[in-house]
Amino acid sequence: LKDAADKGYVGVIAYTRGKRWSPDDINPYEFEANDTYDVIDWISKQKWCNGKIGMYGGSYNGFSQWAACKTVHPALKTIVPYVANRPGMGLPMENNIFINPNYEWAFYVGNNKYLDNETGNGRKRFRSMMFNWWDKGEAYNKMDSIDGTPNRWFQRWITHPDFDEYWQKMAPYKEDFKQINIPVLAFDGYYNDSQNSSLYYLKELQKYSPNTPFYLIIGPYGHFGTQQGGEKEVNEYKVDEVALFDIRKITYEWLDYILKNGPKPSVLKDKINYEVMGANEWRSTPSFEKMNNDVLKFYLSNQKKNGTYYLDPKTSNKNTFLSQTVDFKDRKLSGNSDYYPSPIEKNELDQSTGFIFTSNPVEKSMIVNGSFVGGLHISINKKDVDLGVTLYELTPEGKYFHLSYYIGRASYAKDITKRNLLKPEDETWIEFTN
């Protein structure tokens, strides 16, 4: 608050329902879309308010800003979300796969009126719980029985595996974006766990309200590093010096620009501002689509080359498949995708749970950015399967540099709002993008 006052603003911190002195139960995400409107309305009527309000903050506070845009209050003039969450999309599930760390997060935010750091940092307890659950082969909804402590938030979330109305009403969804006409400045990181959430908002805003100005600053940061203006090292990777920035300074320059008619922050050369890893430079483009000028396309093959399957630049008319057998009784293999970028650069890949495809060496240097898209023809003897695809650069030194990944449940590939079970033994085409 002092920082806001020093910059010539009145700062207000509003806690979510159930926190601090609120007598209500704590239910993350569920009331922000309505409560933020009421809070902004109250602020706008105070004698110290000139009718122009801006919001900023990261993670959950990034989500609450977008929740405030579910119905935009006339006094809200801009938002500045850092690594914003989108409930139901990124957490507690990503592409309809529930993400286990969100199990313990529920206790971290729900156990008391503040934050339960002791429980939130109890990684040994929760890792033991997850391994016990896996080893025993219990149903997913028995997780808290294994932990020994009821988790009502977890139980509520898993009753909504679809991206249904429960999740949709928490933040802008589809047509809701049309009424958002306030400028947005967003910050994100290539290695932010909730990037799927954060960029979703901007892409939907661009789709439904193309005339609404938005800006993005993104670079080689994690979830917490982004909120600090970058970090010198992320997942054992040394970040370029130029990638580090003063996020608080830029935030207030932006607020001055929108609320006080000041100059636009000089770092915003265009709408999309991104740091090129390894090049120690920033680049800017007017849209996500303009970030690249070409596309590399590869096809999976069943031919091996130098110990891995060949990633072929040409398609083959041959109807060939690779077969994989999963024995659910064998609990030694605990992961279906070595997808998490930690460390970012690896000496070797886990080949025990999938297939590795390698292309020929790329002849010319290039900058790789944006989202990668793909498709898989699959046939299984079950009605569903979780898929994982990870993209790496194989360096001349033989190391694997993590570029991007996708995880998703096949039955939701066509529609995240409604499960469409696969037909056993039938061939199914699954499209994906991150």
XYZ file of C-alpha atoms in Angstrom:
434
model
C 0.000 0.000 0.000
C 2.869 2.373 0.747
C 4.285 1.644 -2.685
C 0.990 2.695 -4.252
C 0.888 5.857 -2.146
C 4.470 6.702 -3.109
C 3.400 6.479 -6.749
C 0.443 8.799 -6.196
C -2.297 6.192 -5.884
C -4.661 4.957 -3.206
C -3.977 1.247 -2.749
C -6.677 -1.219 -1.734
C -6.209 -4.891 -0.845
C -9.405 -6.947 -0.966
C -9.317 -10.503 0.378
C -11.286 -13.317 -1.157
C -14.437 -14.441 0.623
C -13.635 -16.473 3.731
C -10.233 -14.858 4.351
C -9.112 -12.473 7.112
C -12.236 -11.202 8.919
C -14.776 -12.744 6.566
C -17.159 -15.134 8.387
C -17.801 -17.173 5.226
C -16.368 -20.544 4.274
C -13.270 -20.579 2.079
C -14.136 -21.708 -1.438
C -11.382 -20.785 -3.910
C -12.440 -19.279 -7.253
C -16.185 -19.562 -6.728
C -17.265 -16.012 -5.812
C -14.658 -13.696 -7.354
C -16.660 -12.943 -10.504
C -19.412 -11.356 -8.389
C -17.435 -10.131 -5.399
C -14.854 -8.199 -7.428
C -17.637 -6.183 -9.038
C -19.021 -5.260 -5.623
C -15.574 -4.321 -4.304
C -14.872 -2.090 -7.309
C -18.314 -0.528 -6.954
C -17.608 0.291 -3.297
C -14.208 1.796 -4.111
C -15.672 3.909 -6.912
C -18.093 5.572 -4.453
C -15.441 6.666 -1.950
C -14.568 10.352 -1.815
C -10.887 9.583 -2.396
C -11.651 7.793 -5.688
C -11.766 9.722 -8.967
C -13.745 6.975 -10.701
C -10.739 5.382 -12.406
C -9.556 2.052 -11.000
C -6.798 -0.328 -12.062
C -5.853 -3.780 -10.762
C -2.557 -5.669 -10.735
C -1.068 -8.804 -9.199
C -0.032 -12.366 -9.903
C -1.235 -15.957 -9.857
C -4.561 -16.050 -7.956
C -4.596 -12.245 -8.031
C -4.156 -12.478 -11.781
C -7.216 -14.704 -11.944
C -9.271 -12.328 -9.791
C -8.588 -9.520 -12.280
C -9.974 -11.564 -15.141
C -12.867 -12.628 -12.900
C -13.600 -8.918 -12.475
C -13.935 -8.776 -16.257
C -16.731 -11.348 -16.280
C -18.878 -8.222 -15.966
C -16.730 -5.120 -16.323
C -17.564 -2.348 -13.857
C -17.569 1.118 -15.511
C -14.913 2.326 -13.057
C -12.455 -0.462 -13.930
C -10.122 1.023 -16.534
C -7.325 -1.554 -16.816
C -5.909 -4.796 -15.429
C -2.287 -5.948 -15.164
C -2.320 -9.717 -14.516
C 0.902 -11.655 -13.927
C 0.800 -15.420 -14.700
C -2.970 -15.461 -14.229
C -4.716 -18.680 -13.259
C -7.816 -19.906 -15.074
C -9.746 -22.386 -12.905
C -10.535 -25.557 -14.815
C -7.930 -24.793 -17.448
C -4.378 -25.233 -16.190
C -5.426 -25.948 -12.617
C -6.645 -27.958 -10.844
C -6.711 -29.742 -14.183
C -4.914 -29.234 -17.505
C -6.752 -30.370 -20.617
C -9.053 -32.290 -18.256
C -6.239 -34.147 -16.471
C -6.211 -33.332 -12.763
C -2.825 -32.074 -11.560
C -1.832 -33.588 -8.209
C -0.010 -30.558 -6.662
C -3.369 -28.776 -6.547
C -4.463 -31.348 -3.984
C -2.136 -29.898 -1.348
C -2.753 -26.331 -2.558
C -6.346 -26.669 -1.338
C -5.122 -27.111 2.250
C -2.534 -24.349 1.807
C -5.218 -21.749 1.040
C -8.164 -23.330 2.831
C -6.942 -24.352 6.282
C -7.066 -20.928 7.928
C -7.797 -17.249 7.375
C -4.344 -16.629 5.931
C -2.063 -19.241 4.301
C -1.037 -22.532 5.891
C 2.653 -22.501 4.981
C 3.475 -25.486 7.163
C 1.021 -27.725 5.332
C 1.794 -26.133 1.970
C 5.467 -26.975 2.408
C 4.775 -30.515 3.596
C 5.991 -32.080 0.374
C 7.080 -35.298 2.083
C 3.544 -35.959 3.302
C 1.895 -35.371 -0.046
C 4.505 -37.171 -2.116
C 4.110 -40.170 0.179
C 0.347 -39.962 -0.292
C 0.631 -39.881 -4.081
C 3.049 -42.796 -4.227
C 0.852 -44.841 -1.872
C -2.182 -44.074 -4.014
C -0.323 -45.152 -7.139
C 1.161 -48.294 -5.626
C -2.212 -49.448 -4.315
C -4.034 -48.697 -7.557
C -6.848 -46.942 -5.717
C -9.528 -44.830 -7.396
C -8.560 -41.171 -7.762
C -11.343 -40.009 -5.451
C -9.782 -42.058 -2.634
C -6.743 -39.789 -2.484
C -7.794 -38.041 0.715
C -8.637 -41.371 2.348
C -5.016 -42.368 1.822
C -3.841 -39.004 3.149
C -6.041 -39.405 6.215
C -7.496 -35.883 6.050
C -10.758 -35.104 4.229
C -10.259 -32.665 1.348
C -13.642 -31.180 0.522
C -12.243 -28.852 -2.132
C -10.572 -31.727 -3.986
C -13.764 -33.781 -3.800
C -15.782 -30.897 -5.229
C -13.359 -30.281 -8.093
C -13.188 -33.891 -9.254
C -16.975 -33.999 -9.592
C -16.466 -31.534 -12.463
C -14.072 -33.274 -14.887
C -15.763 -31.421 -17.767
C -15.027 -27.745 -18.278
C -18.661 -27.220 -17.352
C -20.721 -24.347 -15.992
C -19.053 -24.698 -12.596
C -15.737 -23.595 -14.133
C -17.164 -21.397 -16.885
C -18.886 -18.989 -14.490
C -15.677 -18.220 -12.571
C -14.121 -16.016 -15.279
C -14.892 -14.731 -18.790
C -15.948 -17.502 -21.147
C -16.523 -17.200 -24.893
C -19.022 -14.367 -25.500
C -18.125 -12.755 -22.169
C -14.913 -11.497 -23.774
C -16.888 -9.321 -26.206
C -17.762 -6.793 -23.491
C -14.162 -6.398 -22.309
C -13.045 -3.055 -23.712
C -10.362 -2.013 -21.236
C -6.635 -2.221 -22.064
C -4.690 -5.152 -20.620
C -0.990 -5.597 -19.844
C -0.079 -9.215 -19.048
C 3.170 -10.846 -17.920
C 4.001 -14.514 -18.403
C 6.856 -17.010 -18.486
C 7.817 -19.778 -20.886
C 8.161 -22.096 -17.888
C 5.128 -20.877 -15.966
C 3.086 -23.872 -14.814
C -0.157 -22.018 -15.525
C 0.820 -20.598 -18.925
C -2.062 -22.556 -20.442
C -4.372 -20.420 -18.285
C -2.696 -17.067 -18.706
C -2.427 -17.064 -22.487
C -5.946 -18.472 -22.835
C -7.349 -15.157 -21.645
C -5.373 -13.134 -24.180
C -6.143 -15.429 -27.103
C -9.852 -15.384 -26.307
C -9.766 -11.595 -25.913
C -8.054 -11.298 -29.300
C -10.693 -13.602 -30.804
C -13.859 -12.064 -29.367
C -12.802 -8.446 -28.868
C -10.099 -7.751 -31.490
C -10.214 -3.985 -30.990
C -9.427 -4.168 -27.277
C -5.753 -3.249 -26.804
C -3.635 -5.775 -24.951
C 0.100 -6.196 -24.433
C 2.161 -9.173 -23.326
C 5.659 -9.377 -21.860
C 6.924 -12.956 -21.803
C 10.319 -14.551 -21.278
C 12.236 -17.465 -19.731
C 10.631 -17.393 -16.303
C 8.719 -19.720 -14.004
C 5.485 -18.997 -12.150
C 7.120 -17.176 -9.248
C 10.019 -15.744 -11.233
C 7.691 -13.879 -13.577
C 6.112 -12.075 -10.633
C 9.580 -10.892 -9.554
C 10.557 -9.519 -12.948
C 12.495 -12.605 -13.948
C 15.062 -14.800 -12.244
C 18.746 -15.318 -12.959
C 18.284 -19.073 -13.126
C 15.182 -21.127 -13.901
C 15.197 -24.914 -13.577
C 19.025 -24.957 -13.711
C 19.116 -22.774 -16.852
C 21.058 -19.492 -16.685
C 18.828 -16.734 -18.008
C 20.085 -13.993 -20.362
C 20.860 -10.746 -18.545
C 18.593 -8.720 -20.815
C 15.622 -10.908 -19.835
C 15.501 -9.455 -16.307
C 13.247 -6.437 -15.801
C 11.614 -4.282 -13.115
C 8.033 -5.532 -13.119
C 6.817 -3.079 -10.496
C 8.269 -0.127 -12.412
C 6.624 -1.222 -15.665
C 3.330 -1.864 -13.869
C 3.150 1.673 -12.497
C 4.299 3.166 -15.796
C 1.369 1.342 -17.369
C -1.065 2.584 -14.711
C 0.209 6.131 -15.275
C -0.268 5.639 -19.020
C -3.878 4.489 -18.698
C -5.095 6.352 -15.610
C -3.069 9.577 -15.816
C -2.487 9.972 -19.574
C 1.249 9.441 -19.131
C 3.614 8.035 -21.775
C 3.338 4.382 -22.728
C 6.055 2.205 -21.121
C 9.053 2.203 -23.443
C 9.461 -1.591 -23.219
C 6.169 -2.088 -25.071
C 7.444 -1.926 -28.629
C 4.390 -3.844 -29.867
C 1.616 -6.065 -28.506
C 3.689 -9.234 -28.046
C 7.100 -8.611 -26.456
C 9.231 -11.715 -25.976
C 12.821 -12.487 -25.000
C 14.735 -14.829 -27.302
C 16.531 -17.340 -25.094
C 20.220 -17.616 -25.857
C 20.198 -14.537 -28.092
C 20.057 -12.053 -25.198
C 17.561 -9.869 -27.040
C 13.914 -8.821 -27.027
C 11.648 -8.923 -30.048
C 8.158 -7.545 -30.605
C 5.275 -8.407 -32.932
C 1.695 -7.135 -33.365
C 0.082 -10.542 -32.691
C 0.728 -14.153 -31.694
C 0.406 -15.156 -35.341
C 3.178 -12.760 -36.391
C 5.729 -14.242 -33.992
C 6.909 -16.630 -36.714
C 7.129 -16.572 -40.493
C 7.263 -20.290 -41.227
C 6.222 -23.670 -39.863
C 8.183 -26.901 -39.583
C 6.089 -30.008 -40.152
C 7.156 -33.545 -39.301
C 5.532 -36.964 -39.457
C 6.007 -39.864 -37.067
C 7.380 -43.062 -38.576
C 8.031 -46.599 -37.405
C 11.517 -46.595 -38.903
C 14.456 -46.369 -36.535
C 17.494 -44.211 -37.127
C 20.437 -43.951 -34.727
C 18.527 -45.664 -31.953
C 15.269 -43.668 -32.055
C 12.317 -43.517 -34.401
C 12.614 -41.167 -37.352
C 10.794 -37.847 -37.383
C 10.218 -37.569 -41.105
C 9.665 -34.266 -42.967
C 7.713 -36.243 -45.588
C 4.547 -38.207 -45.064
C 4.274 -41.874 -45.920
C 1.225 -43.539 -47.407
C 2.001 -46.717 -45.517
C -0.533 -47.534 -42.812
C 1.911 -48.397 -40.030
C 1.601 -48.191 -36.262
C 3.744 -48.532 -33.185
C 2.347 -50.762 -30.450
C 2.577 -50.180 -26.720
C 1.378 -52.447 -23.925
C 0.679 -51.067 -20.460
C 0.370 -53.514 -17.585
C -1.668 -51.792 -14.873
C -0.510 -54.367 -12.359
C 3.068 -53.142 -12.787
C 3.247 -50.048 -10.576
C 6.979 -49.477 -11.106
C 6.329 -47.078 -13.973
C 4.683 -44.031 -12.450
C 4.685 -41.538 -15.315
C 3.196 -41.534 -18.786
C 5.110 -38.495 -19.966
C 8.484 -37.067 -18.988
C 7.048 -33.648 -19.704
C 7.957 -31.345 -16.830
C 10.803 -28.932 -17.750
C 13.051 -29.514 -14.757
C 15.848 -29.324 -15.530
C 15.304 -27.489 -18.808
C 18.365 -29.135 -20.329
C 18.721 -32.890 -19.785
C 21.470 -35.351 -20.551
C 19.036 -38.135 -21.391
C 15.336 -38.874 -21.724
C 13.183 -41.470 -20.023
C 12.412 -44.020 -22.729
C 10.501 -46.443 -20.513
C 7.001 -45.052 -20.973
C 6.800 -43.901 -24.583
C 8.447 -43.447 -27.964
C 11.171 -41.013 -28.990
C 11.282 -39.551 -32.501
C 14.274 -37.614 -33.829
C 14.558 -35.553 -37.004
C 17.635 -34.984 -39.114
C 19.829 -32.100 -37.905
C 18.404 -28.688 -38.793
C 20.706 -27.144 -41.390
C 20.143 -23.475 -40.564
C 19.841 -21.697 -37.240
C 16.342 -20.501 -36.400
C 14.227 -19.033 -33.635
C 11.535 -21.391 -32.372
C 8.518 -19.805 -30.676
C 4.758 -19.911 -30.387
C 2.602 -22.986 -29.808
C 3.194 -26.354 -31.391
C 0.288 -28.339 -32.821
C -0.054 -31.948 -33.850
C -2.246 -34.967 -34.281
C -2.118 -38.667 -33.476
C -3.912 -41.649 -34.956
C -4.491 -43.978 -32.020
C -6.332 -47.218 -31.363
C -6.663 -48.676 -27.865
C -8.640 -51.419 -26.161
C -10.029 -48.968 -23.603
C -12.420 -46.035 -23.739
C -9.907 -43.368 -22.781
C -6.214 -42.573 -22.470
C -4.059 -39.691 -21.235
C -1.546 -38.484 -23.810
C 1.720 -36.639 -23.352
C 3.904 -35.067 -26.051
C 7.114 -33.182 -25.296
C 9.191 -31.183 -27.765
C 12.974 -30.921 -27.367
C 15.914 -29.489 -29.228
C 18.692 -32.086 -29.453
C 21.807 -29.926 -29.182
C 25.139 -30.608 -30.942
C 26.476 -31.586 -27.504
C 23.868 -34.339 -27.245
C 21.719 -32.628 -24.625
C 17.935 -32.315 -24.723
C 16.677 -28.741 -24.410
C 13.019 -28.575 -23.355
C 10.954 -26.424 -25.732
C 7.319 -27.204 -24.969
C 4.860 -29.920 -24.000
C 1.247 -31.059 -24.112
C -0.727 -33.328 -21.806
C -4.401 -34.082 -22.294
C -7.177 -36.619 -21.935
C -8.183 -38.126 -25.279
C -11.913 -38.117 -24.545
C -11.834 -34.306 -24.255
C -9.620 -33.535 -27.247
C -12.575 -32.446 -29.379
C -14.547 -30.684 -26.661
C -13.265 -29.842 -23.174
C -16.835 -29.212 -22.009
C -18.137 -32.714 -22.763
C -16.501 -36.114 -22.537
C -16.614 -38.214 -25.696
C -15.412 -41.702 -24.847
C -13.367 -43.586 -27.414
C -14.626 -46.798 -28.975
C -12.269 -49.648 -28.066
C -10.209 -50.952 -31.017
C -11.465 -48.160 -33.330
C -8.943 -45.780 -34.864
C -9.297 -42.250 -33.493
C -7.715 -38.998 -34.670
C -6.604 -36.816 -31.758
C -5.568 -33.214 -32.428
C -3.659 -31.237 -29.818
C -2.028 -27.890 -29.196
C -0.443 -26.235 -26.210
